[in-house]
Amino acid sequence: MSREDFHSLPLHQKIKTLYIEGTFVVAIRYYRHKINLYLLENDYVEVFYNHKEDRIDKIDFLPRDHSRMKFYLDQIKIG
């Protein structure tokens, strides 16, 4: 699935696509969100969950050079 195809999906279809086709990587807390990171084909996708409002605020691709990548890398332990 292309990025454009994924972007054009309604929220519930994005969630279903990530659940079926994506691989959960790690979760972090970031300001008022819990962000779940998924690998979808060769792209990372972030799901911004607002736990106080009990809703998903945003689902979007994570650029590999984004500063938030450090927060994810800090959570991954390679033993």
Short mmCIF file of N, CA and C in Angstrom, two decimals:
data_model
loop_
_atom_site.label_atom_id
_atom_site.label_comp_id
_atom_site.label_asym_id
_atom_site.label_seq_id
_atom_site.Cartn_x
_atom_site.Cartn_y
_atom_site.Cartn_z
N MET A 1 0.85 -1.17 0.00
CA MET A 1 0.00 0.00 0.00
C MET A 1 0.90 1.24 0.00
N SER A 2 0.61 2.18 -0.87
CA SER A 2 1.41 3.40 -0.94
C SER A 2 1.05 4.34 0.20
N ARG A 3 1.92 5.29 0.45
CA ARG A 3 1.64 6.30 1.48
C ARG A 3 0.37 7.08 1.14
N GLU A 4 0.22 7.40 -0.13
CA GLU A 4 -0.95 8.16 -0.57
C GLU A 4 -2.24 7.38 -0.32
N ASP A 5 -2.20 6.08 -0.63
CA ASP A 5 -3.38 5.23 -0.38
C ASP A 5 -3.71 5.19 1.11
N PHE A 6 -2.67 5.03 1.94
CA PHE A 6 -2.88 4.97 3.38
C PHE A 6 -3.45 6.29 3.89
N HIS A 7 -2.88 7.42 3.44
CA HIS A 7 -3.36 8.73 3.87
C HIS A 7 -4.82 8.95 3.52
N SER A 8 -5.26 8.39 2.41
CA SER A 8 -6.64 8.63 1.96
C SER A 8 -7.67 7.77 2.71
N LEU A 9 -7.22 6.80 3.48
CA LEU A 9 -8.14 5.94 4.22
C LEU A 9 -8.78 6.71 5.38
N PRO A 10 -10.04 6.38 5.71
CA PRO A 10 -10.63 6.95 6.94
C PRO A 10 -9.93 6.35 8.16
N LEU A 11 -10.05 7.01 9.28
CA LEU A 11 -9.35 6.61 10.50
C LEU A 11 -9.56 5.14 10.84
N HIS A 12 -10.80 4.66 10.80
CA HIS A 12 -11.06 3.27 11.18
C HIS A 12 -10.36 2.28 10.24
N GLN A 13 -10.19 2.64 8.97
CA GLN A 13 -9.48 1.76 8.03
C GLN A 13 -7.97 1.79 8.26
N LYS A 14 -7.45 2.95 8.67
CA LYS A 14 -6.02 3.03 9.02
C LYS A 14 -5.73 2.11 10.20
N ILE A 15 -6.61 2.16 11.20
CA ILE A 15 -6.45 1.31 12.39
C ILE A 15 -6.48 -0.16 12.00
N LYS A 16 -7.45 -0.53 11.18
CA LYS A 16 -7.58 -1.92 10.74
C LYS A 16 -6.35 -2.37 9.94
N THR A 17 -5.87 -1.50 9.07
CA THR A 17 -4.69 -1.82 8.26
C THR A 17 -3.47 -2.05 9.14
N LEU A 18 -3.26 -1.17 10.12
CA LEU A 18 -2.13 -1.35 11.03
C LEU A 18 -2.27 -2.63 11.84
N TYR A 19 -3.47 -2.93 12.28
CA TYR A 19 -3.70 -4.13 13.09
C TYR A 19 -3.43 -5.40 12.28
N ILE A 20 -3.86 -5.42 11.03
CA ILE A 20 -3.73 -6.62 10.21
C ILE A 20 -2.37 -6.72 9.53
N GLU A 21 -1.91 -5.61 8.96
CA GLU A 21 -0.70 -5.65 8.14
C GLU A 21 0.54 -5.09 8.82
N GLY A 22 0.37 -4.32 9.89
CA GLY A 22 1.51 -3.70 10.55
C GLY A 22 2.08 -4.55 11.66
N THR A 23 3.26 -4.16 12.10
CA THR A 23 3.93 -4.80 13.22
C THR A 23 4.19 -3.76 14.29
N PHE A 24 3.66 -4.01 15.50
CA PHE A 24 3.90 -3.09 16.61
C PHE A 24 5.37 -3.15 16.97
N VAL A 25 5.98 -1.95 17.17
CA VAL A 25 7.40 -1.88 17.50
C VAL A 25 7.60 -1.50 18.96
N VAL A 26 7.08 -0.33 19.34
CA VAL A 26 7.30 0.17 20.70
C VAL A 26 6.31 1.31 20.97
N ALA A 27 6.10 1.62 22.24
CA ALA A 27 5.25 2.74 22.63
C ALA A 27 6.04 3.70 23.50
N ILE A 28 5.76 4.98 23.36
CA ILE A 28 6.38 5.99 24.21
C ILE A 28 5.30 6.95 24.71
N ARG A 29 5.63 7.67 25.77
CA ARG A 29 4.81 8.78 26.24
C ARG A 29 5.45 10.04 25.70
N TYR A 30 4.63 10.90 25.12
CA TYR A 30 5.15 12.13 24.51
C TYR A 30 4.13 13.22 24.75
N TYR A 31 4.47 14.12 25.68
CA TYR A 31 3.56 15.16 26.12
C TYR A 31 2.24 14.53 26.57
N ARG A 32 1.12 14.87 25.97
CA ARG A 32 -0.16 14.33 26.45
C ARG A 32 -0.58 13.07 25.71
N HIS A 33 0.31 12.49 24.92
CA HIS A 33 -0.04 11.31 24.12
C HIS A 33 0.77 10.09 24.51
N LYS A 34 0.18 8.96 24.29
CA LYS A 34 0.91 7.70 24.21
C LYS A 34 1.00 7.44 22.71
N ILE A 35 2.20 7.27 22.22
CA ILE A 35 2.38 7.07 20.78
C ILE A 35 2.85 5.63 20.56
N ASN A 36 2.06 4.90 19.79
CA ASN A 36 2.44 3.55 19.39
C ASN A 36 3.10 3.63 18.02
N LEU A 37 4.25 3.00 17.91
CA LEU A 37 4.98 2.98 16.64
C LEU A 37 4.79 1.62 15.98
N TYR A 38 4.41 1.65 14.72
CA TYR A 38 4.21 0.44 13.93
C TYR A 38 5.10 0.47 12.70
N LEU A 39 5.48 -0.70 12.24
CA LEU A 39 6.17 -0.84 10.97
C LEU A 39 5.15 -1.36 9.97
N LEU A 40 4.93 -0.60 8.92
CA LEU A 40 3.99 -0.97 7.85
C LEU A 40 4.80 -1.02 6.57
N GLU A 41 5.04 -2.25 6.09
CA GLU A 41 5.94 -2.48 4.97
C GLU A 41 7.30 -1.89 5.35
N ASN A 42 7.77 -0.85 4.70
CA ASN A 42 9.09 -0.28 5.01
C ASN A 42 9.00 1.08 5.68
N ASP A 43 7.82 1.45 6.17
CA ASP A 43 7.62 2.76 6.78
C ASP A 43 7.17 2.63 8.22
N TYR A 44 7.60 3.59 9.03
CA TYR A 44 7.13 3.67 10.41
C TYR A 44 5.90 4.56 10.46
N VAL A 45 4.90 4.10 11.21
CA VAL A 45 3.64 4.85 11.36
C VAL A 45 3.40 5.06 12.85
N GLU A 46 3.07 6.30 13.22
CA GLU A 46 2.78 6.62 14.61
C GLU A 46 1.28 6.76 14.81
N VAL A 47 0.81 6.22 15.93
CA VAL A 47 -0.58 6.37 16.34
C VAL A 47 -0.56 7.17 17.64
N PHE A 48 -1.11 8.39 17.58
CA PHE A 48 -1.13 9.30 18.73
C PHE A 48 -2.43 9.09 19.50
N TYR A 49 -2.31 8.47 20.67
CA TYR A 49 -3.47 8.18 21.50
C TYR A 49 -3.50 9.16 22.68
N ASN A 50 -4.59 9.90 22.79
CA ASN A 50 -4.80 10.83 23.89
C ASN A 50 -5.56 10.08 24.98
N HIS A 51 -4.84 9.66 26.01
CA HIS A 51 -5.48 8.81 27.03
C HIS A 51 -6.46 9.58 27.90
N LYS A 52 -6.27 10.88 28.07
CA LYS A 52 -7.22 11.66 28.87
C LYS A 52 -8.56 11.81 28.16
N GLU A 53 -8.52 11.92 26.86
CA GLU A 53 -9.74 12.06 26.06
C GLU A 53 -10.23 10.71 25.52
N ASP A 54 -9.43 9.67 25.70
CA ASP A 54 -9.74 8.32 25.19
C ASP A 54 -10.06 8.34 23.69
N ARG A 55 -9.10 8.90 22.94
CA ARG A 55 -9.30 8.96 21.49
C ARG A 55 -7.95 8.97 20.78
N ILE A 56 -7.98 8.57 19.53
CA ILE A 56 -6.80 8.66 18.67
C ILE A 56 -6.86 10.02 18.00
N ASP A 57 -5.82 10.83 18.22
CA ASP A 57 -5.79 12.17 17.64
C ASP A 57 -5.20 12.18 16.23
N LYS A 58 -4.28 11.27 15.97
CA LYS A 58 -3.61 11.33 14.68
C LYS A 58 -2.92 10.00 14.39
N ILE A 59 -2.90 9.63 13.12
CA ILE A 59 -2.10 8.51 12.62
C ILE A 59 -1.34 9.04 11.43
N ASP A 60 0.00 8.95 11.50
CA ASP A 60 0.81 9.51 10.42
C ASP A 60 2.15 8.80 10.34
N PHE A 61 2.80 8.96 9.20
CA PHE A 61 4.12 8.38 8.99
C PHE A 61 5.17 9.17 9.76
N LEU A 62 6.18 8.46 10.26
CA LEU A 62 7.28 9.09 10.99
C LEU A 62 8.48 9.19 10.06
N PRO A 63 8.94 10.41 9.78
CA PRO A 63 10.18 10.54 9.01
C PRO A 63 11.34 9.95 9.82
N ARG A 64 12.19 9.19 9.17
CA ARG A 64 13.29 8.51 9.88
C ARG A 64 14.28 9.49 10.50
N ASP A 65 14.31 10.72 10.03
CA ASP A 65 15.24 11.70 10.59
C ASP A 65 14.58 12.62 11.63
N HIS A 66 13.36 12.31 12.05
CA HIS A 66 12.65 13.13 13.03
C HIS A 66 13.30 12.98 14.40
N SER A 67 13.34 14.06 15.16
CA SER A 67 13.96 14.03 16.49
C SER A 67 13.27 13.07 17.45
N ARG A 68 11.99 12.75 17.22
CA ARG A 68 11.27 11.82 18.08
C ARG A 68 11.83 10.39 17.98
N MET A 69 12.54 10.11 16.90
CA MET A 69 13.13 8.77 16.73
C MET A 69 14.03 8.41 17.92
N LYS A 70 14.70 9.40 18.52
CA LYS A 70 15.56 9.14 19.67
C LYS A 70 14.76 8.57 20.84
N PHE A 71 13.54 9.07 21.05
CA PHE A 71 12.71 8.55 22.14
C PHE A 71 12.39 7.07 21.93
N TYR A 72 12.14 6.69 20.70
CA TYR A 72 11.88 5.28 20.40
C TYR A 72 13.13 4.44 20.60
N LEU A 73 14.25 4.93 20.11
CA LEU A 73 15.49 4.18 20.22
C LEU A 73 15.90 3.97 21.67
N ASP A 74 15.59 4.94 22.53
CA ASP A 74 15.91 4.82 23.95
C ASP A 74 15.10 3.70 24.62
N GLN A 75 13.96 3.33 24.05
CA GLN A 75 13.09 2.29 24.61
C GLN A 75 13.47 0.88 24.17
N ILE A 76 14.25 0.78 23.11
CA ILE A 76 14.59 -0.52 22.55
C ILE A 76 15.85 -1.03 23.20
N LYS A 77 15.77 -2.21 23.79
CA LYS A 77 16.91 -2.84 24.45
C LYS A 77 17.37 -4.04 23.61
N ILE A 78 18.61 -4.00 23.24
CA ILE A 78 19.19 -5.13 22.50
C ILE A 78 20.14 -5.83 23.44
N GLY A 79 19.86 -7.09 23.75
CA GLY A 79 20.63 -7.80 24.76
C GLY A 79 21.58 -8.78 24.28
#
